[in-house]
């Protein structure tokens, strides 16, 4: 199946058929059937050959069984060094001890153990003893993705191993729904094909660098990936400490549209309106929520540390990528029509209260939203 998949993916790469040739073309030119492998190779196949040996199939004991969610999981992952593999938390979250098996492209199998997981970013790191030499490890990019750049997804869609799909970055800074009730910020949207089984695999650029960790497909020719910007913060912590602490304000917010802007006396519709505050959270006593019996009440957050905050997604991304628990941030707010600044010391996000429902390879119904 792998050989057939590779032929399908790359059979047209770099080949020009006779329809584009003139009658006086040189008789010394070769036909596609006469061209060698080097002549048929495309840029995509070059990236594929340089990266695919580091991409793995992740299976969890009980896949397809009678238990809730099928009793296990099946997805993708990729080596990042000579010991560790990155995948999605939802791929391995139901795994029993010694219940994770990894298959490499050369058909070798290894048993993996969980080093650390983070339900909020849906990332997990696994450890493999005696990593095969073919898995050299892939690196995350340091910069963000750019809309329109070409990307490739590598993984095991529907269980077909060592597959590749091509597309572009369709959007950035997306907020992905999560079973935790908190969104996953700063995500990448792509039109490269993403199906069940791709989850946990890499989204790479044409240099073979990892732009993101594939999260899910939406069954609408849209796929999503957890950005390297977030993974670069979470993955090292999972390797070193087994966990990652997310910065937390403890607020519920909603975007400021024209109607809200007029009500709270804002000149333009921007920022986020504080709708609720979690008791004893960092925002408690610092920010004021909107009240139904006080039209125009509630603080509007318009900037954090001098960075404009036009939307809830921008607030979540800033907290996720630029701050950490224990840090004091400066909020620029509008309260009762007056601009002012307040300071707030962030805490670590509490453990999720809702059950960790397996995502199953594609987004489910959006849970009730909460703020950062």
Short mmCIF file of C-alpha atoms in Angstrom, two decimals:
data_model
loop_
_atom_site.label_atom_id
_atom_site.label_comp_id
_atom_site.label_asym_id
_atom_site.label_seq_id
_atom_site.Cartn_x
_atom_site.Cartn_y
_atom_site.Cartn_z
CA UNK A 1 0.00 0.00 0.00
CA UNK A 2 2.85 2.41 0.78
CA UNK A 3 4.43 1.92 -2.64
CA UNK A 4 1.14 2.48 -4.39
CA UNK A 5 0.50 5.62 -2.34
CA UNK A 6 3.90 7.05 -3.23
CA UNK A 7 3.30 6.41 -6.92
CA UNK A 8 -0.03 8.16 -6.76
CA UNK A 9 1.39 11.16 -4.95
CA UNK A 10 4.42 11.67 -7.14
CA UNK A 11 3.58 10.17 -10.52
CA UNK A 12 3.02 13.59 -12.11
CA UNK A 13 5.81 15.42 -10.36
CA UNK A 14 8.19 17.13 -12.77
CA UNK A 15 6.81 15.34 -15.86
CA UNK A 16 5.75 17.08 -19.08
CA UNK A 17 3.87 14.92 -21.57
CA UNK A 18 4.03 15.06 -25.35
CA UNK A 19 1.03 17.35 -25.75
CA UNK A 20 3.21 20.37 -25.00
CA UNK A 21 5.98 19.45 -27.46
CA UNK A 22 6.34 20.93 -30.98
CA UNK A 23 6.81 18.79 -34.11
CA UNK A 24 10.45 19.84 -34.43
CA UNK A 25 11.41 18.81 -30.89
CA UNK A 26 14.78 17.14 -30.66
CA UNK A 27 14.70 13.42 -31.33
CA UNK A 28 17.19 13.04 -28.47
CA UNK A 29 14.61 14.11 -25.87
CA UNK A 30 13.43 11.29 -23.66
CA UNK A 31 9.81 10.34 -23.15
CA UNK A 32 8.35 10.01 -19.63
CA UNK A 33 8.72 6.22 -19.86
CA UNK A 34 12.43 6.63 -20.62
CA UNK A 35 13.17 9.12 -17.85
CA UNK A 36 15.01 7.88 -14.79
CA UNK A 37 13.99 8.36 -11.15
CA UNK A 38 16.07 11.54 -10.78
CA UNK A 39 14.26 13.19 -13.68
CA UNK A 40 10.85 12.23 -12.33
CA UNK A 41 11.55 13.52 -8.84
CA UNK A 42 9.66 16.64 -7.77
CA UNK A 43 10.26 19.06 -4.93
CA UNK A 44 7.47 17.35 -3.03
CA UNK A 45 9.05 13.94 -3.39
CA UNK A 46 12.39 15.35 -2.24
CA UNK A 47 10.79 16.64 0.97
CA UNK A 48 8.94 13.35 1.35
CA UNK A 49 12.08 11.26 1.10
CA UNK A 50 13.92 13.53 3.54
CA UNK A 51 11.19 13.49 6.20
CA UNK A 52 8.97 10.42 5.95
CA UNK A 53 11.31 8.08 7.84
CA UNK A 54 10.77 10.22 10.94
CA UNK A 55 6.96 9.90 10.67
CA UNK A 56 5.33 6.98 12.48
CA UNK A 57 2.05 5.16 12.94
CA UNK A 58 0.81 5.34 16.54
CA UNK A 59 -1.53 2.61 17.73
CA UNK A 60 -3.12 2.23 21.15
CA UNK A 61 -4.21 -1.11 22.58
CA UNK A 62 -7.92 -1.72 22.17
CA UNK A 63 -8.36 0.15 18.87
CA UNK A 64 -11.75 -0.76 17.48
CA UNK A 65 -12.78 -2.54 20.66
CA UNK A 66 -16.15 -2.40 22.41
CA UNK A 67 -15.18 0.24 24.97
CA UNK A 68 -16.09 3.94 24.82
CA UNK A 69 -14.54 5.64 21.83
CA UNK A 70 -13.48 2.29 20.38
CA UNK A 71 -11.29 1.45 23.37
CA UNK A 72 -8.11 2.87 21.88
CA UNK A 73 -6.69 5.09 19.21
CA UNK A 74 -4.82 5.20 15.93
CA UNK A 75 -2.97 8.19 14.60
CA UNK A 76 0.35 9.58 13.52
CA UNK A 77 3.41 11.04 15.17
CA UNK A 78 6.97 12.07 14.36
CA UNK A 79 10.38 11.79 15.95
CA UNK A 80 11.98 15.01 17.20
CA UNK A 81 15.23 13.45 18.45
CA UNK A 82 16.74 10.02 19.05
CA UNK A 83 14.31 9.19 21.84
CA UNK A 84 11.11 11.23 21.65
CA UNK A 85 8.01 11.25 19.43
CA UNK A 86 5.41 14.02 19.30
CA UNK A 87 1.74 13.25 18.69
CA UNK A 88 -1.71 14.46 19.80
CA UNK A 89 -2.91 13.93 23.34
CA UNK A 90 -6.25 12.66 22.02
CA UNK A 91 -4.46 9.88 20.14
CA UNK A 92 -2.93 8.38 23.30
CA UNK A 93 -5.09 9.62 26.16
CA UNK A 94 -6.89 6.28 26.62
CA UNK A 95 -3.69 4.22 26.46
CA UNK A 96 -3.08 1.63 29.18
CA UNK A 97 0.44 1.08 30.49
CA UNK A 98 2.64 -0.43 27.77
CA UNK A 99 -0.33 -0.09 25.42
CA UNK A 100 1.22 2.19 22.78
CA UNK A 101 2.92 0.64 19.77
CA UNK A 102 4.86 2.61 17.18
CA UNK A 103 5.45 1.42 13.62
CA UNK A 104 8.19 3.00 11.53
CA UNK A 105 8.29 3.20 7.76
CA UNK A 106 10.72 0.24 7.55
CA UNK A 107 8.03 -1.84 9.32
CA UNK A 108 9.94 -2.01 12.60
CA UNK A 109 7.81 -1.82 15.74
CA UNK A 110 8.61 -0.30 19.12
CA UNK A 111 6.68 0.00 22.38
CA UNK A 112 6.38 3.59 23.55
CA UNK A 113 5.73 5.14 26.95
CA UNK A 114 4.13 8.51 27.69
CA UNK A 115 6.61 11.15 28.82
CA UNK A 116 4.12 13.98 29.15
CA UNK A 117 0.73 15.17 27.92
CA UNK A 118 -1.06 18.50 27.73
CA UNK A 119 -4.79 18.31 27.22
CA UNK A 120 -5.09 22.07 26.63
CA UNK A 121 -2.83 22.12 23.56
CA UNK A 122 -3.69 18.48 22.66
CA UNK A 123 0.01 17.60 22.52
CA UNK A 124 1.81 14.55 23.87
CA UNK A 125 5.40 13.32 23.92
CA UNK A 126 6.27 9.63 23.85
CA UNK A 127 9.57 7.91 24.61
CA UNK A 128 10.92 5.06 22.52
CA UNK A 129 13.90 2.96 23.50
CA UNK A 130 16.20 1.98 20.66
CA UNK A 131 14.85 4.43 18.08
CA UNK A 132 15.57 3.08 14.55
CA UNK A 133 18.42 4.91 12.84
CA UNK A 134 16.19 5.89 9.91
CA UNK A 135 14.20 8.24 12.19
CA UNK A 136 16.59 11.20 12.26
CA UNK A 137 14.07 13.57 13.85
CA UNK A 138 12.27 16.66 12.54
CA UNK A 139 12.65 20.23 13.79
CA UNK A 140 9.98 22.84 14.53
CA UNK A 141 10.32 26.19 12.79
CA UNK A 142 10.96 29.21 14.97
CA UNK A 143 8.82 31.62 12.95
CA UNK A 144 5.12 31.47 12.18
CA UNK A 145 3.37 30.15 9.09
CA UNK A 146 2.56 32.53 6.23
CA UNK A 147 -0.80 32.50 4.46
CA UNK A 148 -0.38 31.11 0.95
CA UNK A 149 2.85 29.17 1.53
CA UNK A 150 2.91 25.58 0.32
CA UNK A 151 2.74 22.85 2.93
CA UNK A 152 2.66 19.06 3.11
CA UNK A 153 0.89 16.79 5.58
CA UNK A 154 2.61 13.51 6.40
CA UNK A 155 1.02 10.64 8.24
CA UNK A 156 -1.37 7.72 8.12
CA UNK A 157 -4.82 8.85 6.94
CA UNK A 158 -7.41 6.12 7.44
CA UNK A 159 -4.52 3.85 8.45
CA UNK A 160 -2.72 4.06 5.09
CA UNK A 161 0.88 4.43 6.15
CA UNK A 162 3.52 6.87 4.87
CA UNK A 163 1.09 9.15 3.03
CA UNK A 164 1.60 12.72 1.85
CA UNK A 165 -0.82 15.48 0.87
CA UNK A 166 -0.05 18.91 -0.56
CA UNK A 167 -1.75 22.25 -0.06
CA UNK A 168 -1.25 25.76 1.21
CA UNK A 169 -1.65 27.60 4.49
CA UNK A 170 -5.23 28.86 4.25
CA UNK A 171 -5.32 30.77 7.52
CA UNK A 172 -3.40 31.44 10.72
CA UNK A 173 -4.23 32.34 14.31
CA UNK A 174 -7.33 30.15 14.31
CA UNK A 175 -8.97 29.13 17.59
CA UNK A 176 -9.77 25.42 17.63
CA UNK A 177 -12.60 23.96 19.72
CA UNK A 178 -11.44 21.64 22.46
CA UNK A 179 -13.22 19.24 24.84
CA UNK A 180 -11.61 21.14 27.74
CA UNK A 181 -13.80 24.18 27.17
CA UNK A 182 -10.73 26.28 26.40
CA UNK A 183 -9.85 26.82 22.75
CA UNK A 184 -6.47 25.92 21.25
CA UNK A 185 -5.03 29.25 20.07
CA UNK A 186 -2.72 30.27 17.22
CA UNK A 187 -3.63 27.25 15.07
CA UNK A 188 -2.94 26.85 11.35
CA UNK A 189 -5.64 26.19 8.75
CA UNK A 190 -4.75 24.33 5.56
CA UNK A 191 -6.44 22.89 2.48
CA UNK A 192 -4.00 19.96 2.43
CA UNK A 193 -6.04 16.78 2.92
CA UNK A 194 -6.43 15.79 6.58
CA UNK A 195 -8.36 12.67 7.58
CA UNK A 196 -8.77 10.46 10.62
CA UNK A 197 -5.36 8.90 11.24
CA UNK A 198 -3.46 12.07 10.26
CA UNK A 199 -3.82 13.43 13.79
CA UNK A 200 -0.44 13.89 15.44
CA UNK A 201 1.54 13.92 12.20
CA UNK A 202 3.60 16.88 10.99
CA UNK A 203 2.57 19.75 8.74
CA UNK A 204 5.84 20.70 7.05
CA UNK A 205 7.09 23.42 4.73
CA UNK A 206 9.08 22.72 1.56
CA UNK A 207 12.30 22.71 3.60
CA UNK A 208 10.98 19.80 5.64
CA UNK A 209 10.60 21.87 8.81
CA UNK A 210 7.56 21.33 11.02
CA UNK A 211 5.08 24.22 10.90
CA UNK A 212 2.54 22.45 13.07
CA UNK A 213 1.16 19.23 14.52
CA UNK A 214 -1.92 18.07 12.62
CA UNK A 215 -4.95 18.29 14.90
CA UNK A 216 -8.00 17.33 12.87
CA UNK A 217 -9.88 17.64 9.63
CA UNK A 218 -13.27 19.29 9.33
CA UNK A 219 -14.55 17.08 6.48
CA UNK A 220 -14.89 20.25 4.40
CA UNK A 221 -11.50 20.23 2.62
CA UNK A 222 -10.18 22.12 5.65
CA UNK A 223 -7.60 20.82 8.07
CA UNK A 224 -5.98 22.27 11.16
CA UNK A 225 -2.64 22.01 12.91
CA UNK A 226 -1.35 23.11 16.31
CA UNK A 227 1.24 25.74 15.47
CA UNK A 228 4.97 25.29 15.97
CA UNK A 229 4.84 28.57 17.91
CA UNK A 230 2.77 26.84 20.60
CA UNK A 231 4.51 23.47 20.30
CA UNK A 232 7.89 25.14 20.82
CA UNK A 233 6.71 26.17 24.28
CA UNK A 234 4.83 23.01 25.23
CA UNK A 235 6.97 20.14 23.90
CA UNK A 236 10.23 20.99 25.74
CA UNK A 237 8.26 21.28 29.01
CA UNK A 238 6.62 17.89 28.41
CA UNK A 239 10.04 16.32 27.83
CA UNK A 240 11.61 17.95 30.90
CA UNK A 241 8.71 18.03 33.35
CA UNK A 242 5.96 15.82 31.93
CA UNK A 243 3.48 18.73 31.98
CA UNK A 244 3.00 22.32 30.84
CA UNK A 245 1.35 25.18 32.73
CA UNK A 246 -0.75 27.63 30.71
CA UNK A 247 -1.19 31.23 31.80
CA UNK A 248 -4.68 31.95 33.14
CA UNK A 249 -6.71 35.11 33.81
CA UNK A 250 -10.05 33.55 34.72
CA UNK A 251 -12.40 35.60 32.57
CA UNK A 252 -15.17 34.95 30.09
CA UNK A 253 -15.21 37.45 27.24
CA UNK A 254 -17.00 38.22 24.00
CA UNK A 255 -16.00 40.31 20.97
CA UNK A 256 -16.95 43.96 20.86
CA UNK A 257 -19.23 44.60 17.88
CA UNK A 258 -20.73 47.92 16.82
CA UNK A 259 -23.70 47.61 19.18
CA UNK A 260 -21.53 46.87 22.21
CA UNK A 261 -19.06 49.60 21.22
CA UNK A 262 -21.88 52.15 21.20
CA UNK A 263 -23.21 50.91 24.53
CA UNK A 264 -19.85 51.18 26.31
CA UNK A 265 -18.95 54.43 24.57
CA UNK A 266 -16.10 53.13 22.38
CA UNK A 267 -15.17 55.06 19.25
CA UNK A 268 -14.60 51.86 17.26
CA UNK A 269 -15.67 48.23 17.59
CA UNK A 270 -12.54 46.52 18.87
CA UNK A 271 -11.43 44.62 21.94
CA UNK A 272 -13.22 42.09 24.13
CA UNK A 273 -15.90 42.72 26.74
CA UNK A 274 -15.50 40.97 30.11
CA UNK A 275 -18.73 39.06 30.65
CA UNK A 276 -17.85 36.96 33.69
CA UNK A 277 -15.03 36.45 36.16
CA UNK A 278 -14.16 33.14 37.83
CA UNK A 279 -14.24 33.52 41.63
CA UNK A 280 -10.75 33.70 43.18
CA UNK A 281 -9.14 33.79 39.72
CA UNK A 282 -6.43 36.39 38.95
CA UNK A 283 -9.02 38.71 37.37
CA UNK A 284 -11.25 38.62 40.45
CA UNK A 285 -11.13 42.07 42.07
CA UNK A 286 -9.08 43.51 39.19
CA UNK A 287 -11.57 43.55 36.32
CA UNK A 288 -15.29 44.29 36.34
CA UNK A 289 -17.75 42.09 34.40
CA UNK A 290 -20.77 43.31 32.48
CA UNK A 291 -24.07 43.33 34.32
CA UNK A 292 -27.53 42.94 32.80
CA UNK A 293 -28.95 45.62 35.11
CA UNK A 294 -26.21 48.11 34.21
CA UNK A 295 -26.19 48.89 30.47
CA UNK A 296 -22.73 49.87 29.33
CA UNK A 297 -21.03 48.16 32.26
CA UNK A 298 -18.13 45.75 32.06
CA UNK A 299 -14.47 46.31 31.24
CA UNK A 300 -13.37 46.20 27.61
CA UNK A 301 -9.81 44.90 27.20
CA UNK A 302 -8.18 46.66 24.25
CA UNK A 303 -4.47 45.93 24.83
CA UNK A 304 -2.10 43.76 26.88
CA UNK A 305 1.44 44.99 27.53
CA UNK A 306 0.99 47.47 24.70
CA UNK A 307 -0.16 44.79 22.24
CA UNK A 308 -3.55 45.54 20.68
CA UNK A 309 -6.24 42.94 21.48
CA UNK A 310 -8.97 43.23 18.82
CA UNK A 311 -10.51 39.78 19.39
CA UNK A 312 -10.79 36.93 21.88
CA UNK A 313 -8.46 34.87 19.66
CA UNK A 314 -5.83 37.61 19.92
CA UNK A 315 -6.10 37.62 23.71
CA UNK A 316 -5.79 33.82 23.91
CA UNK A 317 -2.83 33.79 21.52
CA UNK A 318 -0.99 36.52 23.40
CA UNK A 319 -1.40 34.73 26.72
CA UNK A 320 -0.40 31.38 25.21
CA UNK A 321 2.65 32.58 23.28
CA UNK A 322 3.97 35.56 25.23
CA UNK A 323 3.24 34.97 28.92
CA UNK A 324 3.57 32.41 31.68
CA UNK A 325 2.05 31.79 35.12
CA UNK A 326 3.33 34.15 37.80
CA UNK A 327 3.98 36.97 35.33
CA UNK A 328 2.34 40.35 35.87
CA UNK A 329 0.75 41.88 32.77
CA UNK A 330 -0.59 45.36 32.14
CA UNK A 331 -4.09 45.56 30.69
CA UNK A 332 -5.39 48.63 28.91
CA UNK A 333 -9.13 48.72 29.47
CA UNK A 334 -12.13 50.95 28.93
CA UNK A 335 -14.29 51.20 32.06
CA UNK A 336 -17.39 53.40 32.12
CA UNK A 337 -16.12 55.20 29.04
CA UNK A 338 -12.67 55.99 30.50
CA UNK A 339 -9.39 54.42 29.39
CA UNK A 340 -7.16 53.20 32.16
CA UNK A 341 -4.49 50.60 32.91
CA UNK A 342 -4.60 47.84 35.49
CA UNK A 343 -2.09 45.16 36.45
CA UNK A 344 -2.93 41.48 36.79
CA UNK A 345 -0.72 38.60 37.93
CA UNK A 346 -1.39 35.45 35.94
CA UNK A 347 -1.89 32.03 37.50
CA UNK A 348 -1.63 28.52 36.10
CA UNK A 349 -4.73 27.25 34.35
CA UNK A 350 -6.64 24.76 36.56
CA UNK A 351 -7.16 21.16 35.58
CA UNK A 352 -10.16 20.70 33.26
CA UNK A 353 -13.36 19.67 34.97
CA UNK A 354 -15.08 18.21 31.94
CA UNK A 355 -14.32 14.61 30.82
CA UNK A 356 -11.49 14.22 28.36
CA UNK A 357 -13.61 13.04 25.46
CA UNK A 358 -11.51 11.62 22.59
CA UNK A 359 -11.60 13.93 19.60
CA UNK A 360 -11.54 11.06 17.13
CA UNK A 361 -9.70 12.74 14.25
CA UNK A 362 -12.03 15.65 13.56
CA UNK A 363 -13.67 18.46 15.49
CA UNK A 364 -16.86 17.62 17.39
CA UNK A 365 -19.56 20.00 18.51
CA UNK A 366 -18.09 23.20 19.93
CA UNK A 367 -18.19 23.09 23.75
CA UNK A 368 -19.45 26.03 25.77
CA UNK A 369 -16.77 28.67 25.37
CA UNK A 370 -14.71 30.08 28.21
CA UNK A 371 -12.20 32.85 28.19
CA UNK A 372 -8.47 32.81 28.83
#
